[in-house]
Amino acid sequence: AQRVTQPEKLLSVFKGAPVELKCNYSYSGSPELFWYVQYSRQRLQLLLRHISRESIKGFTADLNKGETSFHLKKPFAQEEDSAMYYCALHPGAGSYQLTFGKGTKLSVIP
Amino acid sequence: DTGVSQDPRHKITKRGQNVTFRCDPISEHNRLYWYRQTLGQGPEFLTYFQNEAQLEKSRLLSDRFSAERPKGSFSTLEIQRTEQGDSAMYLCASGVGYEQYFGPGTRLTVT
């Protein structure tokens, strides 16, 4: 069975500081990894998908299969980045469910 | 199309009552998912539909839970004989491929 671990419940950084939200996964196959974000009083929304290798709102994430990690990074945090961030794993063909981590609350201090 | 919608947004019910939630997906999405989220946890998968066919169900989905998507458009999730442990946010998502787009959720409180 797949598992996603986000070791930090809360991460506080100062505005302009670099941000790294950690995500580790366990799965024996070749999964797809996602980051979802939930801003205050808004719905969960897709931020990044590893396969697209995009940078969204300055965030990037690289899939490291050797370390089974998919950490989310941003070089300079902004106040509007304060939100709840969830890492999610899709196992690929044969299953349809996303497995989410417990989430990390990012707080950017002005 | 303003995205996935869910109704009601909040539901308070007494233990033992039945409740039904509705989800309207994004119109061109053939895939529809239900998740449950409790405080301090990420969403947990409940069930998946492709068009009208229910193709995957989680072990979390006890026999008190049933979901339908009769015409491959909207979906309903019914919980019979609610228990206090059913109190949670129920999320619906729709999508194509592996990407999923979430609705605002229905918050259920069982008293």
Coordinates of C-alpha atoms in Angstrom, one line a residue:
Chain A
A1 CA 0.0 0.0 0.0
Q2 CA 1.1 3.5 -0.7
R3 CA 1.9 6.1 2.0
V4 CA 2.8 9.8 1.9
T5 CA 4.6 11.4 4.8
Q6 CA 4.8 15.1 5.4
P7 CA 7.0 15.4 8.6
E8 CA 6.2 19.0 9.5
K9 CA 2.7 20.0 10.6
L10 CA 3.7 23.7 10.7
L11 CA 6.4 25.6 9.0
S12 CA 7.0 29.3 9.7
V13 CA 9.4 31.4 7.6
F14 CA 10.0 35.1 7.2
K15 CA 9.0 36.8 4.0
G16 CA 11.7 36.6 1.5
A17 CA 13.3 33.5 3.0
P18 CA 13.5 30.2 1.1
V19 CA 10.8 27.6 1.7
E20 CA 11.1 23.8 1.5
L21 CA 8.1 21.7 2.3
K22 CA 9.1 18.0 2.7
C23 CA 7.3 15.1 1.2
N24 CA 8.4 11.4 1.3
Y25 CA 6.5 8.5 -0.1
S26 CA 6.5 4.8 -0.1
Y27 CA 5.3 2.9 -3.1
S28 CA 6.8 0.0 -5.0
G29 CA 5.7 1.1 -8.5
S30 CA 6.1 4.3 -10.5
P31 CA 3.7 6.8 -9.0
E32 CA 2.7 10.3 -10.0
L33 CA 3.2 12.9 -7.4
F34 CA 1.2 16.1 -6.8
W35 CA 1.2 19.1 -4.6
Y36 CA -2.2 20.6 -3.6
V37 CA -2.7 23.9 -1.8
Q38 CA -5.6 25.1 0.3
Y39 CA -5.7 28.8 1.1
S40 CA -7.9 30.0 3.9
R41 CA -11.6 29.5 3.2
Q42 CA -10.9 28.2 -0.3
R43 CA -11.1 24.7 -1.8
L44 CA -8.2 22.4 -2.3
Q45 CA -6.5 23.2 -5.6
L46 CA -3.8 21.6 -7.7
L47 CA -0.5 23.4 -7.4
L48 CA 2.0 21.1 -9.2
R49 CA 2.3 17.8 -10.9
H50 CA 5.7 16.2 -11.1
I51 CA 5.4 15.1 -14.6
S52 CA 4.8 18.6 -16.0
R53 CA 8.0 20.0 -14.4
E54 CA 6.4 23.4 -14.3
S55 CA 7.0 26.3 -11.9
I56 CA 3.7 27.6 -10.5
K57 CA 3.6 30.8 -8.4
G58 CA 7.4 30.4 -8.0
F59 CA 7.2 26.9 -6.6
T60 CA 9.0 23.9 -8.0
A61 CA 9.2 20.3 -7.0
D62 CA 11.5 17.5 -8.2
L63 CA 10.8 13.9 -7.9
N64 CA 13.8 12.0 -6.4
K65 CA 13.1 8.3 -6.9
G66 CA 16.2 7.3 -5.0
E67 CA 15.2 9.1 -1.9
T68 CA 11.4 8.7 -2.6
S69 CA 10.9 12.3 -2.0
F70 CA 9.0 15.1 -3.7
H71 CA 9.9 18.3 -1.8
L72 CA 8.3 21.6 -2.6
K73 CA 10.6 24.6 -2.9
K74 CA 10.4 28.3 -3.4
P75 CA 13.4 30.6 -3.2
F76 CA 11.6 33.7 -1.7
A77 CA 8.5 33.2 0.4
Q78 CA 5.6 35.7 0.0
E79 CA 2.9 36.4 2.5
E80 CA 0.3 35.1 0.1
D81 CA 2.0 31.7 0.2
S82 CA 0.6 31.2 3.7
A83 CA -1.7 28.1 3.3
M84 CA -2.1 24.4 3.9
Y85 CA 0.0 22.3 1.5
Y86 CA -0.7 18.6 0.8
C87 CA 1.5 16.2 -1.0
A88 CA -0.4 13.4 -2.9
L89 CA 0.5 10.2 -4.7
H90 CA -1.3 8.6 -7.6
P91 CA -0.2 4.9 -8.1
G92 CA -0.7 5.0 -11.8
A93 CA -2.5 2.5 -13.9
G94 CA -4.9 0.1 -12.1
S95 CA -6.0 2.4 -9.3
Y96 CA -7.6 5.8 -9.3
Q97 CA -7.3 7.1 -5.8
L98 CA -5.0 9.8 -4.6
T99 CA -3.2 9.2 -1.3
F100 CA -2.6 12.4 0.6
G101 CA -0.2 13.3 3.4
K102 CA -1.5 15.0 6.5
G103 CA -0.4 18.4 5.2
T104 CA 1.9 21.1 6.3
K105 CA 0.7 24.6 7.3
L106 CA 3.0 27.2 5.9
S107 CA 3.0 30.5 7.7
V108 CA 4.9 33.4 6.2
I109 CA 5.8 36.0 8.7
P110 CA 5.8 39.6 7.3
Chain B
D1 CA -18.6 26.4 -15.5
T2 CA -17.4 27.5 -12.1
G3 CA -15.9 24.2 -11.1
V4 CA -17.1 21.3 -9.0
S5 CA -20.0 22.2 -6.8
Q6 CA -21.4 20.4 -3.7
D7 CA -24.6 20.7 -1.9
P8 CA -25.3 21.2 1.0
R9 CA -22.2 23.0 2.2
H10 CA -23.1 22.2 5.9
K11 CA -25.3 19.5 7.4
I12 CA -26.0 18.9 11.0
T13 CA -27.9 15.7 11.8
K14 CA -28.7 13.5 14.8
R15 CA -27.1 10.2 15.2
G16 CA -29.1 7.5 13.5
Q17 CA -30.5 9.7 10.7
N18 CA -29.7 9.3 7.0
V19 CA -28.0 12.0 5.0
T20 CA -27.4 12.5 1.3
F21 CA -24.9 14.8 -0.3
R22 CA -24.8 15.9 -4.0
C23 CA -21.8 16.6 -6.2
D24 CA -21.9 18.3 -9.6
P25 CA -18.6 17.8 -11.4
I26 CA -17.1 19.9 -14.2
S27 CA -19.2 19.0 -17.2
E28 CA -16.5 17.5 -19.4
H29 CA -15.0 15.4 -16.7
N30 CA -15.9 11.7 -16.9
R31 CA -14.1 10.8 -13.6
L32 CA -15.6 11.6 -10.2
Y33 CA -14.2 10.9 -6.8
W34 CA -15.4 11.1 -3.2
Y35 CA -13.0 11.7 -0.3
R36 CA -13.4 12.3 3.5
Q37 CA -11.3 14.6 5.5
T38 CA -11.2 14.8 9.3
L39 CA -9.4 17.4 11.4
G40 CA -5.6 17.3 11.1
Q41 CA -5.7 14.7 8.3
G42 CA -5.4 14.9 4.5
P43 CA -8.3 13.7 2.4
E44 CA -8.9 10.0 2.4
F45 CA -10.3 8.3 -0.7
L46 CA -13.8 6.8 -0.5
T47 CA -14.9 5.9 -4.0
Y48 CA -14.4 6.5 -7.8
F49 CA -16.7 6.6 -10.8
Q50 CA -15.9 6.6 -14.4
N51 CA -19.0 7.8 -16.1
E52 CA -21.8 5.9 -14.3
A53 CA -19.7 2.9 -13.3
Q54 CA -18.3 2.7 -9.8
L55 CA -14.9 1.3 -10.4
E56 CA -13.2 1.5 -7.0
K57 CA -14.2 1.6 -3.4
S58 CA -12.1 2.1 -0.3
R59 CA -12.3 -0.3 2.7
L60 CA -13.3 2.9 4.6
L61 CA -16.6 2.8 2.8
S62 CA -18.7 0.7 5.2
D63 CA -22.0 -0.8 4.2
R64 CA -23.7 2.3 5.6
F65 CA -22.2 4.4 2.8
S66 CA -23.5 4.2 -0.8
A67 CA -22.7 6.3 -3.8
E68 CA -24.3 6.7 -7.1
R69 CA -23.8 8.5 -10.4
P70 CA -26.9 7.5 -12.3
K71 CA -26.4 9.2 -15.6
G72 CA -22.7 9.8 -15.5
S73 CA -23.2 13.4 -14.5
F74 CA -23.9 14.4 -10.9
S75 CA -23.3 12.0 -8.0
T76 CA -24.8 11.4 -4.6
L77 CA -23.3 10.0 -1.4
E78 CA -25.6 8.6 1.2
I79 CA -24.8 7.7 4.7
Q80 CA -27.4 5.6 6.6
R81 CA -27.7 5.5 10.3
T82 CA -25.1 8.2 10.9
E83 CA -22.7 7.8 13.8
Q84 CA -20.6 10.5 15.5
G85 CA -17.5 9.2 13.8
D86 CA -19.0 10.1 10.5
S87 CA -18.5 13.8 11.3
A88 CA -16.1 15.1 8.7
M89 CA -15.7 17.1 5.6
Y90 CA -16.9 15.2 2.5
L91 CA -15.1 16.2 -0.6
C92 CA -16.0 15.5 -4.2
A93 CA -13.5 15.8 -7.1
S94 CA -13.7 15.4 -10.8
G95 CA -11.0 15.1 -13.5
V96 CA -9.6 13.7 -16.6
G97 CA -6.4 11.7 -16.6
Y98 CA -4.7 11.7 -13.2
E99 CA -5.5 15.3 -12.2
Q100 CA -8.4 15.9 -9.8
Y101 CA -10.2 19.1 -9.2
F102 CA -12.0 19.5 -5.9
G103 CA -15.3 21.0 -4.8
P104 CA -15.7 23.1 -1.6
G105 CA -16.9 20.1 0.4
T106 CA -19.9 19.3 2.6
R107 CA -19.2 19.6 6.3
L108 CA -21.2 17.0 8.2
T109 CA -21.7 17.2 12.0
V110 CA -23.4 14.3 13.7
T111 CA -24.8 15.2 17.2

